[in-house]
PDB file of C-alpha atoms in Angstrom:
ATOM      1  CA  MET A  25      11.490  16.089  14.043  1.00 40.00           C
ATOM      2  CA  SER A  26       9.794  17.709  11.125  1.00 47.00           C
ATOM      3  CA  LEU A  27       8.373  15.123   8.702  1.00 66.00           C
ATOM      4  CA  GLY A  28       7.522  17.611   5.862  1.00 81.00           C
ATOM      5  CA  ILE A  29       4.062  16.146   5.412  1.00 90.00           C
ATOM      6  CA  GLU A  30       1.325  17.393   7.766  1.00 94.00           C
ATOM      7  CA  TYR A  31      -2.192  16.376   8.487  1.00 96.00           C
ATOM      8  CA  ARG A  32      -3.539  19.355   6.515  1.00 96.00           C
ATOM      9  CA  HIS A  33      -1.846  17.962   3.429  1.00 97.00           C
ATOM     10  CA  LEU A  34      -3.928  14.782   3.913  1.00 98.00           C
ATOM     11  CA  THR A  35      -7.213  16.670   4.414  1.00 98.00           C
ATOM     12  CA  GLU A  36      -6.519  18.777   1.319  1.00 98.00           C
ATOM     13  CA  ALA A  37      -5.840  15.588  -0.653  1.00 98.00           C
ATOM     14  CA  TYR A  38      -8.997  13.902   0.602  1.00 98.00           C
ATOM     15  CA  GLU A  39     -11.055  16.953  -0.364  1.00 98.00           C
ATOM     16  CA  ARG A  40      -9.503  16.860  -3.796  1.00 98.00           C
ATOM     17  CA  ILE A  41     -10.043  13.136  -4.503  1.00 98.00           C
ATOM     18  CA  SER A  42     -13.088  12.132  -2.505  1.00 97.00           C
ATOM     19  CA  PRO A  43     -15.639  12.989  -5.227  1.00 97.00           C
ATOM     20  CA  HIS A  44     -13.883  10.582  -7.521  1.00 97.00           C
ATOM     21  CA  ILE A  45     -12.968   7.550  -5.414  1.00 98.00           C
ATOM     22  CA  HIS A  46     -14.853   5.036  -3.288  1.00 98.00           C
ATOM     23  CA  LYS A  47     -15.170   5.439   0.519  1.00 98.00           C
ATOM     24  CA  THR A  48     -14.328   1.825   1.104  1.00 98.00           C
ATOM     25  CA  PRO A  49     -16.362  -0.222   3.563  1.00 98.00           C
ATOM     26  CA  ILE A  50     -15.386  -1.822   6.837  1.00 98.00           C
ATOM     27  CA  TYR A  51     -15.782  -5.551   7.099  1.00 98.00           C
ATOM     28  CA  THR A  52     -15.974  -7.730  10.192  1.00 98.00           C
ATOM     29  CA  SER A  53     -16.020 -11.475  10.846  1.00 98.00           C
ATOM     30  CA  SER A  54     -17.213 -12.983  14.045  1.00 98.00           C
ATOM     31  CA  TYR A  55     -15.286 -16.196  13.174  1.00 98.00           C
ATOM     32  CA  ILE A  56     -12.011 -14.244  12.876  1.00 98.00           C
ATOM     33  CA  ASP A  57     -12.867 -12.249  15.996  1.00 98.00           C
ATOM     34  CA  GLU A  58     -13.206 -15.442  18.032  1.00 98.00           C
ATOM     35  CA  LEU A  59     -10.063 -16.829  16.413  1.00 97.00           C
ATOM     36  CA  VAL A  60      -7.849 -13.920  17.454  1.00 97.00           C
ATOM     37  CA  GLU A  61      -9.821 -12.870  20.571  1.00 97.00           C
ATOM     38  CA  LYS A  62     -10.176  -9.360  19.356  1.00 98.00           C
ATOM     39  CA  LYS A  63     -12.661  -7.215  17.497  1.00 98.00           C
ATOM     40  CA  VAL A  64     -11.202  -6.777  13.978  1.00 98.00           C
ATOM     41  CA  TYR A  65     -12.122  -4.173  11.412  1.00 98.00           C
ATOM     42  CA  PHE A  66     -10.961  -4.822   7.855  1.00 98.00           C
ATOM     43  CA  LYS A  67     -10.687  -1.712   5.615  1.00 98.00           C
ATOM     44  CA  GLY A  68     -11.725  -2.829   2.185  1.00 98.00           C
ATOM     45  CA  GLU A  69      -9.215  -1.100  -0.125  1.00 98.00           C
ATOM     46  CA  HIS A  70      -9.352  -4.128  -2.408  1.00 98.00           C
ATOM     47  CA  LEU A  71     -12.681  -2.597  -3.568  1.00 98.00           C
ATOM     48  CA  GLN A  72     -11.159   0.793  -4.329  1.00 98.00           C
ATOM     49  CA  LYS A  73     -10.965   2.127  -7.902  1.00 97.00           C
ATOM     50  CA  THR A  74      -8.463   0.010  -9.928  1.00 96.00           C
ATOM     51  CA  GLY A  75      -8.527  -2.689  -7.239  1.00 95.00           C
ATOM     52  CA  SER A  76      -6.208  -1.208  -4.710  1.00 97.00           C
ATOM     53  CA  PHE A  77      -5.473   1.777  -2.424  1.00 98.00           C
ATOM     54  CA  LYS A  78      -3.051   3.090  -4.997  1.00 98.00           C
ATOM     55  CA  ALA A  79      -5.823   4.993  -6.792  1.00 98.00           C
ATOM     56  CA  ARG A  80      -5.912   7.500  -3.922  1.00 98.00           C
ATOM     57  CA  GLY A  81      -2.302   8.655  -4.189  1.00 98.00           C
ATOM     58  CA  ALA A  82      -2.112   8.421  -7.913  1.00 98.00           C
ATOM     59  CA  LEU A  83      -5.233  10.581  -8.395  1.00 98.00           C
ATOM     60  CA  ASN A  84      -4.116  13.140  -5.855  1.00 98.00           C
ATOM     61  CA  ALA A  85      -0.745  13.466  -7.566  1.00 98.00           C
ATOM     62  CA  VAL A  86      -2.296  13.796 -10.984  1.00 97.00           C
ATOM     63  CA  LEU A  87      -4.921  16.315 -10.035  1.00 97.00           C
ATOM     64  CA  SER A  88      -2.448  18.360  -8.025  1.00 97.00           C
ATOM     65  CA  LEU A  89      -0.102  18.377 -11.042  1.00 96.00           C
ATOM     66  CA  LYS A  90      -2.877  19.435 -13.304  1.00 94.00           C
ATOM     67  CA  GLU A  91      -3.734  22.307 -10.962  1.00 94.00           C
ATOM     68  CA  LYS A  92      -0.193  23.553 -10.952  1.00 92.00           C
ATOM     69  CA  ASN A  93       0.579  22.949 -14.637  1.00 89.00           C
ATOM     70  CA  PRO A  94      -2.504  22.460 -16.901  1.00 87.00           C
ATOM     71  CA  GLU A  95      -0.333  22.154 -20.009  1.00 85.00           C
ATOM     72  CA  ASN A  96       1.905  19.376 -18.732  1.00 87.00           C
ATOM     73  CA  SER A  97       3.021  16.651 -21.198  1.00 85.00           C
ATOM     74  CA  GLY A  98       1.792  13.722 -19.101  1.00 95.00           C
ATOM     75  CA  VAL A  99       3.090  11.393 -16.377  1.00 97.00           C
ATOM     76  CA  VAL A 100       5.357   8.404 -16.180  1.00 97.00           C
ATOM     77  CA  THR A 101       6.056   5.855 -13.392  1.00 96.00           C
ATOM     78  CA  HIS A 102       7.573   2.489 -12.696  1.00 92.00           C
ATOM     79  CA  SER A 103       5.413  -0.151 -11.051  1.00 86.00           C
ATOM     80  CA  SER A 104       4.940  -3.858 -10.427  1.00 72.00           C
ATOM     81  CA  GLY A 105       1.301  -3.425 -11.217  1.00 84.00           C
ATOM     82  CA  ASN A 106      -1.016  -1.633  -8.774  1.00 92.00           C
ATOM     83  CA  HIS A 107       0.457   1.881  -8.890  1.00 94.00           C
ATOM     84  CA  GLY A 108       0.807   1.577 -12.649  1.00 94.00           C
ATOM     85  CA  GLN A 109      -2.895   0.745 -13.008  1.00 94.00           C
ATOM     86  CA  ALA A 110      -3.821   3.508 -10.629  1.00 97.00           C
ATOM     87  CA  LEU A 111      -1.755   6.117 -12.474  1.00 97.00           C
ATOM     88  CA  ALA A 112      -3.018   5.023 -15.849  1.00 96.00           C
ATOM     89  CA  TRP A 113      -6.608   5.318 -14.576  1.00 97.00           C
ATOM     90  CA  ALA A 114      -5.933   8.703 -12.884  1.00 97.00           C
ATOM     91  CA  ALA A 115      -4.219  10.103 -16.025  1.00 97.00           C
ATOM     92  CA  ARG A 116      -7.010   8.959 -18.265  1.00 96.00           C
ATOM     93  CA  TYR A 117      -9.487  10.574 -15.885  1.00 94.00           C
ATOM     94  CA  ALA A 118      -7.602  13.857 -15.983  1.00 94.00           C
ATOM     95  CA  GLY A 119      -7.092  13.730 -19.761  1.00 94.00           C
ATOM     96  CA  MET A 120      -3.288  13.241 -19.526  1.00 94.00           C
ATOM     97  CA  LYS A 121      -0.874  10.892 -21.349  1.00 96.00           C
ATOM     98  CA  CYS A 122       0.678   8.167 -19.196  1.00 97.00           C
ATOM     99  CA  THR A 123       3.638   5.804 -19.595  1.00 96.00           C
ATOM    100  CA  VAL A 124       4.260   2.911 -17.142  1.00 96.00           C
ATOM    101  CA  VAL A 125       7.592   1.094 -16.806  1.00 95.00           C
ATOM    102  CA  VAL A 126       6.834  -2.514 -15.835  1.00 90.00           C
ATOM    103  CA  PRO A 127       9.224  -5.267 -14.787  1.00 87.00           C
ATOM    104  CA  SER A 128       9.336  -8.230 -17.171  1.00 88.00           C
ATOM    105  CA  ASN A 129       8.023 -10.586 -14.445  1.00 84.00           C
ATOM    106  CA  ALA A 130       4.960  -8.403 -13.458  1.00 79.00           C
ATOM    107  CA  PRO A 131       1.690 -10.357 -13.117  1.00 77.00           C
ATOM    108  CA  ALA A 132      -0.100 -10.606 -16.482  1.00 81.00           C
ATOM    109  CA  VAL A 133      -3.449  -9.551 -14.991  1.00 80.00           C
ATOM    110  CA  LYS A 134      -1.973  -6.278 -13.737  1.00 82.00           C
ATOM    111  CA  VAL A 135      -0.171  -5.637 -17.039  1.00 86.00           C
ATOM    112  CA  ALA A 136      -3.426  -6.188 -18.945  1.00 89.00           C
ATOM    113  CA  ALA A 137      -5.248  -3.719 -16.748  1.00 89.00           C
ATOM    114  CA  ILE A 138      -2.617  -1.043 -17.217  1.00 92.00           C
ATOM    115  CA  LYS A 139      -3.000  -1.404 -20.973  1.00 92.00           C
ATOM    116  CA  ASP A 140      -6.805  -1.328 -20.647  1.00 94.00           C
ATOM    117  CA  TYR A 141      -6.574   2.117 -18.888  1.00 94.00           C
ATOM    118  CA  GLY A 142      -4.793   3.469 -21.922  1.00 94.00           C
ATOM    119  CA  ALA A 143      -1.173   3.854 -20.721  1.00 95.00           C
ATOM    120  CA  ASP A 144       1.856   3.164 -22.890  1.00 94.00           C
ATOM    121  CA  LEU A 145       3.789   0.170 -21.531  1.00 93.00           C
ATOM    122  CA  VAL A 146       7.605  -0.161 -21.423  1.00 94.00           C
ATOM    123  CA  PHE A 147       9.104  -3.296 -19.991  1.00 93.00           C
ATOM    124  CA  CYS A 148      12.429  -3.377 -18.040  1.00 93.00           C
ATOM    125  CA  GLU A 149      14.601  -5.784 -16.121  1.00 91.00           C
ATOM    126  CA  PRO A 150      13.005  -6.927 -12.886  1.00 86.00           C
ATOM    127  CA  ASN A 151      15.214  -4.931 -10.466  1.00 84.00           C
ATOM    128  CA  PRO A 152      14.871  -1.535  -8.795  1.00 81.00           C
ATOM    129  CA  THR A 153      17.808   0.065 -10.604  1.00 86.00           C
ATOM    130  CA  SER A 154      16.459  -0.850 -14.051  1.00 91.00           C
ATOM    131  CA  ARG A 155      12.984   0.417 -13.196  1.00 89.00           C
ATOM    132  CA  GLN A 156      14.207   3.805 -12.044  1.00 89.00           C
ATOM    133  CA  GLU A 157      16.713   4.285 -14.866  1.00 94.00           C
ATOM    134  CA  THR A 158      14.142   3.381 -17.553  1.00 95.00           C
ATOM    135  CA  CYS A 159      11.582   5.661 -15.951  1.00 95.00           C
ATOM    136  CA  ALA A 160      14.047   8.544 -15.873  1.00 95.00           C
ATOM    137  CA  LYS A 161      15.000   8.047 -19.544  1.00 95.00           C
ATOM    138  CA  ILE A 162      11.357   8.083 -20.650  1.00 95.00           C
ATOM    139  CA  SER A 163      10.667  11.207 -18.554  1.00 95.00           C
ATOM    140  CA  ALA A 164      13.492  12.982 -20.323  1.00 95.00           C
ATOM    141  CA  GLU A 165      12.506  11.791 -23.813  1.00 94.00           C
ATOM    142  CA  LYS A 166       8.798  12.491 -23.503  1.00 94.00           C
ATOM    143  CA  ASN A 167       8.935  15.456 -21.018  1.00 94.00           C
ATOM    144  CA  GLN A 168       6.570  13.526 -18.764  1.00 96.00           C
ATOM    145  CA  THR A 169       6.501  14.140 -14.994  1.00 96.00           C
ATOM    146  CA  ILE A 170       7.657  11.179 -12.855  1.00 96.00           C
ATOM    147  CA  ILE A 171       5.020  10.148 -10.279  1.00 97.00           C
ATOM    148  CA  PRO A 172       6.870   7.475  -8.131  1.00 95.00           C
ATOM    149  CA  PRO A 173       4.881   4.695  -6.466  1.00 93.00           C
ATOM    150  CA  TYR A 174       5.395   5.937  -2.898  1.00 95.00           C
ATOM    151  CA  ASP A 175       8.167   8.539  -2.378  1.00 94.00           C
ATOM    152  CA  HIS A 176       6.172  11.622  -3.373  1.00 96.00           C
ATOM    153  CA  GLN A 177       4.349  14.051  -1.043  1.00 97.00           C
ATOM    154  CA  ASP A 178       1.114  14.075  -3.064  1.00 98.00           C
ATOM    155  CA  VAL A 179       1.058  10.323  -3.254  1.00 98.00           C
ATOM    156  CA  ILE A 180       1.640   9.953   0.484  1.00 98.00           C
ATOM    157  CA  ALA A 181      -1.119  12.499   1.231  1.00 98.00           C
ATOM    158  CA  GLY A 182      -3.539  10.717  -1.030  1.00 98.00           C
ATOM    159  CA  GLN A 183      -2.871   7.361   0.703  1.00 98.00           C
ATOM    160  CA  GLY A 184      -3.379   9.120   4.038  1.00 98.00           C
ATOM    161  CA  SER A 185      -7.005   9.485   3.176  1.00 98.00           C
ATOM    162  CA  ILE A 186      -7.382   5.833   4.131  1.00 98.00           C
ATOM    163  CA  GLY A 187      -6.493   6.724   7.646  1.00 98.00           C
ATOM    164  CA  ILE A 188      -8.873   9.666   7.612  1.00 98.00           C
ATOM    165  CA  GLU A 189     -11.776   7.390   6.622  1.00 98.00           C
ATOM    166  CA  LEU A 190     -10.787   4.601   8.932  1.00 98.00           C
ATOM    167  CA  MET A 191     -10.674   6.786  11.981  1.00 98.00           C
ATOM    168  CA  GLU A 192     -14.064   8.243  11.130  1.00 98.00           C
ATOM    169  CA  GLN A 193     -15.473   4.787  10.740  1.00 98.00           C
ATOM    170  CA  VAL A 194     -13.867   3.204  13.835  1.00 98.00           C
ATOM    171  CA  PRO A 195     -12.588   6.108  16.066  1.00 97.00           C
ATOM    172  CA  ASP A 196     -11.745   3.925  19.035  1.00 97.00           C
ATOM    173  CA  LEU A 197      -9.236   1.604  17.279  1.00 98.00           C
ATOM    174  CA  GLU A 198      -6.228   0.718  19.341  1.00 98.00           C
ATOM    175  CA  ALA A 199      -3.937  -0.541  16.549  1.00 98.00           C
ATOM    176  CA  ILE A 200      -3.772  -0.763  12.770  1.00 98.00           C
ATOM    177  CA  LEU A 201      -1.895  -3.445  10.738  1.00 98.00           C
ATOM    178  CA  VAL A 202      -0.583  -2.058   7.458  1.00 98.00           C
ATOM    179  CA  PRO A 203       1.135  -4.131   4.729  1.00 98.00           C
ATOM    180  CA  ILE A 204       4.327  -2.163   3.759  1.00 98.00           C
ATOM    181  CA  SER A 205       6.311  -1.856   0.543  1.00 95.00           C
ATOM    182  CA  GLY A 206       7.933   1.521  -0.060  1.00 95.00           C
ATOM    183  CA  GLY A 207       6.000   3.065   2.828  1.00 97.00           C
ATOM    184  CA  GLY A 208       3.687   5.543   1.125  1.00 97.00           C
ATOM    185  CA  MET A 209       0.472   4.021   2.530  1.00 98.00           C
ATOM    186  CA  THR A 210       1.963   3.383   5.938  1.00 98.00           C
ATOM    187  CA  SER A 211       3.233   6.911   6.192  1.00 98.00           C
ATOM    188  CA  GLY A 212      -0.011   8.405   5.200  1.00 98.00           C
ATOM    189  CA  ILE A 213      -2.039   6.237   7.554  1.00 98.00           C
ATOM    190  CA  CYS A 214       0.362   6.998  10.466  1.00 98.00           C
ATOM    191  CA  ILE A 215      -0.042  10.753   9.983  1.00 98.00           C
ATOM    192  CA  ALA A 216      -3.829  10.556   9.691  1.00 98.00           C
ATOM    193  CA  ALA A 217      -4.460   8.179  12.536  1.00 98.00           C
ATOM    194  CA  LYS A 218      -2.126   9.763  15.074  1.00 98.00           C
ATOM    195  CA  ALA A 219      -3.514  13.182  14.402  1.00 97.00           C
ATOM    196  CA  VAL A 220      -6.878  11.912  15.618  1.00 96.00           C
ATOM    197  CA  LYS A 221      -5.608   9.462  18.284  1.00 98.00           C
ATOM    198  CA  PRO A 222      -1.922  10.034  19.246  1.00 97.00           C
ATOM    199  CA  ASP A 223      -1.611   6.757  21.302  1.00 97.00           C
ATOM    200  CA  ILE A 224      -2.830   4.467  18.482  1.00 98.00           C
ATOM    201  CA  LYS A 225      -0.189   1.933  17.505  1.00 98.00           C
ATOM    202  CA  ILE A 226       0.634   1.369  13.810  1.00 98.00           C
ATOM    203  CA  PHE A 227       2.347  -1.928  12.968  1.00 98.00           C
ATOM    204  CA  ALA A 228       4.118  -2.544   9.613  1.00 98.00           C
ATOM    205  CA  CYS A 229       3.495  -5.977   8.102  1.00 98.00           C
ATOM    206  CA  GLU A 230       6.048  -7.298   5.577  1.00 98.00           C
ATOM    207  CA  PRO A 231       6.898 -10.431   3.658  1.00 98.00           C
ATOM    208  CA  LYS A 232       9.901 -12.466   4.801  1.00 97.00           C
ATOM    209  CA  GLY A 233      13.121 -11.005   3.435  1.00 94.00           C
ATOM    210  CA  LYS A 234      12.335  -7.301   3.679  1.00 95.00           C
ATOM    211  CA  ASP A 235      13.893  -7.018   7.211  1.00 95.00           C
ATOM    212  CA  LEU A 236      12.447  -3.622   8.014  1.00 97.00           C
ATOM    213  CA  GLU A 237      12.758  -4.217  11.797  1.00 97.00           C
ATOM    214  CA  TYR A 238      16.551  -4.011  11.540  1.00 96.00           C
ATOM    215  CA  SER A 239      16.402  -0.516  10.109  1.00 97.00           C
ATOM    216  CA  LEU A 240      13.750   0.669  12.557  1.00 97.00           C
ATOM    217  CA  LYS A 241      15.698  -0.558  15.538  1.00 97.00           C
ATOM    218  CA  ALA A 242      18.935   0.815  14.209  1.00 97.00           C
ATOM    219  CA  GLY A 243      17.330   4.203  13.504  1.00 97.00           C
ATOM    220  CA  LYS A 244      18.746   4.298   9.977  1.00 96.00           C
ATOM    221  CA  PRO A 245      18.464   2.451   6.647  1.00 94.00           C
ATOM    222  CA  MET A 246      20.138  -0.946   6.853  1.00 93.00           C
ATOM    223  CA  TRP A 247      19.258  -2.278   3.417  1.00 90.00           C
ATOM    224  CA  PRO A 248      21.822  -3.466   0.828  1.00 85.00           C
ATOM    225  CA  ASP A 249      22.992  -1.094  -1.837  1.00 82.00           C
ATOM    226  CA  PRO A 250      22.042  -1.410  -4.585  1.00 79.00           C
ATOM    227  CA  PRO A 251      18.591  -2.407  -3.301  1.00 74.00           C
ATOM    228  CA  LYS A 252      17.011  -5.670  -4.299  1.00 81.00           C
ATOM    229  CA  PHE A 253      13.516  -7.082  -4.581  1.00 86.00           C
ATOM    230  CA  VAL A 254      12.127  -9.513  -2.006  1.00 92.00           C
ATOM    231  CA  ASP A 255      11.334 -13.006  -3.165  1.00 93.00           C
ATOM    232  CA  THR A 256       7.665 -13.326  -2.188  1.00 95.00           C
ATOM    233  CA  ILE A 257       4.306 -14.096  -3.686  1.00 95.00           C
ATOM    234  CA  ALA A 258       3.181 -10.710  -2.345  1.00 95.00           C
ATOM    235  CA  ASP A 259       4.229  -8.979  -5.589  1.00 89.00           C
ATOM    236  CA  GLY A 260       2.957  -5.575  -4.483  1.00 90.00           C
ATOM    237  CA  LEU A 261       5.457  -5.646  -1.507  1.00 94.00           C
ATOM    238  CA  ARG A 262       8.664  -6.722  -3.206  1.00 90.00           C
ATOM    239  CA  VAL A 263      10.450  -3.323  -2.852  1.00 88.00           C
ATOM    240  CA  GLN A 264      12.873  -3.793  -0.022  1.00 91.00           C
ATOM    241  CA  ARG A 265      13.956  -0.235   0.673  1.00 92.00           C
ATOM    242  CA  LEU A 266      11.619   2.537   1.933  1.00 96.00           C
ATOM    243  CA  GLY A 267      11.887   5.986   0.455  1.00 94.00           C
ATOM    244  CA  THR A 268      13.689   9.092   1.527  1.00 94.00           C
ATOM    245  CA  LEU A 269      10.424  10.754   2.396  1.00 96.00           C
ATOM    246  CA  THR A 270       8.712   7.697   3.847  1.00 97.00           C
ATOM    247  CA  PHE A 271      11.450   6.171   5.961  1.00 97.00           C
ATOM    248  CA  PRO A 272      11.602   9.164   8.437  1.00 97.00           C
ATOM    249  CA  VAL A 273       7.827   9.049   8.907  1.00 97.00           C
ATOM    250  CA  VAL A 274       7.822   5.313   9.467  1.00 98.00           C
ATOM    251  CA  LEU A 275      10.798   5.563  11.788  1.00 97.00           C
ATOM    252  CA  GLU A 276       9.099   8.153  13.959  1.00 97.00           C
ATOM    253  CA  LEU A 277       5.509   6.921  13.977  1.00 97.00           C
ATOM    254  CA  VAL A 278       5.449   3.127  13.424  1.00 98.00           C
ATOM    255  CA  GLU A 279       6.192   0.565  16.120  1.00 98.00           C
ATOM    256  CA  LYS A 280       9.663  -0.758  16.040  1.00 98.00           C
ATOM    257  CA  GLU A 281       8.427  -4.405  16.116  1.00 98.00           C
ATOM    258  CA  VAL A 282       7.514  -5.502  12.576  1.00 98.00           C
ATOM    259  CA  PHE A 283       5.295  -8.488  11.625  1.00 98.00           C
ATOM    260  CA  THR A 284       7.107 -10.721   9.108  1.00 98.00           C
ATOM    261  CA  THR A 285       5.157 -13.309   7.213  1.00 98.00           C
ATOM    262  CA  SER A 286       6.091 -16.310   5.085  1.00 98.00           C
ATOM    263  CA  ASP A 287       4.471 -17.212   1.810  1.00 98.00           C
ATOM    264  CA  ASP A 288       2.783 -20.157   3.499  1.00 97.00           C
ATOM    265  CA  ASP A 289       1.333 -17.774   6.098  1.00 98.00           C
ATOM    266  CA  ILE A 290       0.121 -15.484   3.366  1.00 98.00           C
ATOM    267  CA  ILE A 291      -1.668 -18.235   1.524  1.00 98.00           C
ATOM    268  CA  LYS A 292      -3.379 -19.429   4.694  1.00 98.00           C
ATOM    269  CA  ALA A 293      -4.527 -15.902   5.365  1.00 98.00           C
ATOM    270  CA  MET A 294      -5.869 -15.465   1.832  1.00 98.00           C
ATOM    271  CA  LYS A 295      -7.785 -18.695   2.017  1.00 98.00           C
ATOM    272  CA  LEU A 296      -9.324 -17.654   5.319  1.00 98.00           C
ATOM    273  CA  VAL A 297     -10.570 -14.373   3.839  1.00 98.00           C
ATOM    274  CA  TYR A 298     -11.811 -16.080   0.718  1.00 97.00           C
ATOM    275  CA  GLN A 299     -13.713 -18.773   2.622  1.00 97.00           C
ATOM    276  CA  ARG A 300     -15.032 -16.854   5.669  1.00 97.00           C
ATOM    277  CA  MET A 301     -15.355 -13.343   4.395  1.00 98.00           C
ATOM    278  CA  LYS A 302     -16.076 -14.051   0.799  1.00 98.00           C
ATOM    279  CA  GLN A 303     -13.652 -11.372  -0.325  1.00 98.00           C
ATOM    280  CA  VAL A 304     -11.112 -11.699  -3.140  1.00 97.00           C
ATOM    281  CA  ILE A 305      -7.837 -10.214  -1.909  1.00 98.00           C
ATOM    282  CA  GLU A 306      -4.305 -10.406  -3.410  1.00 96.00           C
ATOM    283  CA  PRO A 307      -1.287 -11.755  -1.526  1.00 97.00           C
ATOM    284  CA  SER A 308      -0.129  -8.243  -0.373  1.00 97.00           C
ATOM    285  CA  SER A 309      -3.425  -7.950   1.530  1.00 98.00           C
ATOM    286  CA  GLY A 310      -2.813 -11.413   2.906  1.00 98.00           C
ATOM    287  CA  VAL A 311       0.320 -10.083   4.602  1.00 98.00           C
ATOM    288  CA  GLY A 312      -1.748  -8.004   6.999  1.00 98.00           C
ATOM    289  CA  VAL A 313      -4.167 -10.802   7.736  1.00 98.00           C
ATOM    290  CA  ALA A 314      -1.266 -13.242   8.313  1.00 98.00           C
ATOM    291  CA  ALA A 315       0.147 -10.806  10.827  1.00 98.00           C
ATOM    292  CA  LEU A 316      -3.167 -10.676  12.685  1.00 98.00           C
ATOM    293  CA  LEU A 317      -3.185 -14.497  12.934  1.00 98.00           C
ATOM    294  CA  SER A 318       0.413 -14.724  14.135  1.00 98.00           C
ATOM    295  CA  ASP A 319       1.649 -15.642  17.550  1.00 96.00           C
ATOM    296  CA  LYS A 320       3.504 -12.327  17.587  1.00 97.00           C
ATOM    297  CA  MET A 321       0.170 -10.525  17.508  1.00 97.00           C
ATOM    298  CA  LYS A 322      -0.787 -12.176  20.804  1.00 93.00           C
ATOM    299  CA  ILE A 323       2.594 -11.146  22.336  1.00 95.00           C
ATOM    300  CA  LEU A 324       2.614  -7.491  21.175  1.00 94.00           C
ATOM    301  CA  THR A 325      -1.095  -6.688  21.693  1.00 94.00           C
ATOM    302  CA  PRO A 326      -2.269  -8.811  24.681  1.00 94.00           C
ATOM    303  CA  ASP A 327      -4.656  -6.186  25.988  1.00 94.00           C
ATOM    304  CA  MET A 328      -5.868  -4.584  22.776  1.00 96.00           C
ATOM    305  CA  LYS A 329      -9.446  -5.325  21.830  1.00 96.00           C
ATOM    306  CA  LYS A 330     -10.056  -3.336  18.601  1.00 98.00           C
ATOM    307  CA  VAL A 331      -7.705  -3.674  15.748  1.00 98.00           C
ATOM    308  CA  GLY A 332      -7.814  -2.455  12.137  1.00 98.00           C
ATOM    309  CA  VAL A 333      -6.350  -4.339   9.174  1.00 98.00           C
ATOM    310  CA  ILE A 334      -5.799  -2.817   5.786  1.00 98.00           C
ATOM    311  CA  LEU A 335      -6.905  -5.051   2.857  1.00 98.00           C
ATOM    312  CA  CYS A 336      -4.720  -3.087   0.435  1.00 98.00           C
ATOM    313  CA  GLY A 337      -5.603  -4.705  -2.827  1.00 97.00           C
ATOM    314  CA  GLY A 338      -7.523  -7.308  -4.736  1.00 96.00           C
ATOM    315  CA  ASN A 339      -5.675  -7.551  -8.072  1.00 91.00           C
ATOM    316  CA  THR A 340      -4.939 -11.242  -8.120  1.00 88.00           C
ATOM    317  CA  ASP A 341      -4.890 -13.547 -11.123  1.00 84.00           C
ATOM    318  CA  ILE A 342      -7.714 -15.964 -10.507  1.00 85.00           C
ATOM    319  CA  GLU A 343      -6.275 -18.359 -13.093  1.00 85.00           C
ATOM    320  CA  HIS A 344      -3.025 -18.550 -11.166  1.00 85.00           C
ATOM    321  CA  LEU A 345      -3.833 -18.355  -7.451  1.00 90.00           C
ATOM    322  CA  PRO A 346      -0.706 -18.865  -5.289  1.00 91.00           C
ATOM    323  CA  TRP A 347      -1.901 -22.249  -3.946  1.00 91.00           C
ATOM    324  CA  MET A 348      -2.428 -23.642  -7.431  1.00 86.00           C
ATOM    325  CA  LYS A 349       0.420 -25.758  -8.675  1.00 64.00           C
TER     326      LYS A 349
END
């Protein structure tokens, strides 16, 4: 099966963006290693520019667009927060105008950051259809190029740079746990990691209600139409449906068994990272950690000794942490 996105696209993206982003560190915790009886390597994307991995894909898309069309009128996207921040930052870096369509229930801390990076904000109803329709309308009115959060080759290639770095930092990994929303980061990491080590296992980690495993085992999308948002504290992972570009990649390269986590599990995972690793992560990052701590991890990876976990973002509102009532 041809996936349309090749490893060379990822290496080209990494060459394009690497002078402008952080090569994020790997963290370990002897306490967590003992807890799960494995050596765990946490990839610190919560320390990336704009506070999440999204900076990689957004910057690659913007710089690639500028190379192809230096006179473009700017970019527009829809986002619950992290991609919006990343695109606003990338556009400002490249000297472009940027508009971000934001759902009315987006976290205030992420909305404020988008404004601080200089983007124009447009609010919409908190559902996938409203986001996409509003984005398309603005694109037509302002002649701005749509850079979607995940279903875009340049975005996927940029996110794949995470996998390139991770496999250089820990080449003998046996598995990687990746929080999944629309599938851009997961797709990119799969392509990168399996190009280096074909037998490595990539596990998708989702909040309860996404139900990705049904689609992977059926071999086709099984989500409701129109799509809905998942009710979860992991606001970066509320998109239920994967993209037309990302689903085939995930279907072919990701394990069919998916780690599903509850909000309570996410909170416990976040607290563990805060207390033991002294790292501030957002709930979406907590999904991957919660998967690591689950009983299902013991069942699916009994003989694996070296596991990677992507800490995908750190944009959490410290005034309204999810365990505060």
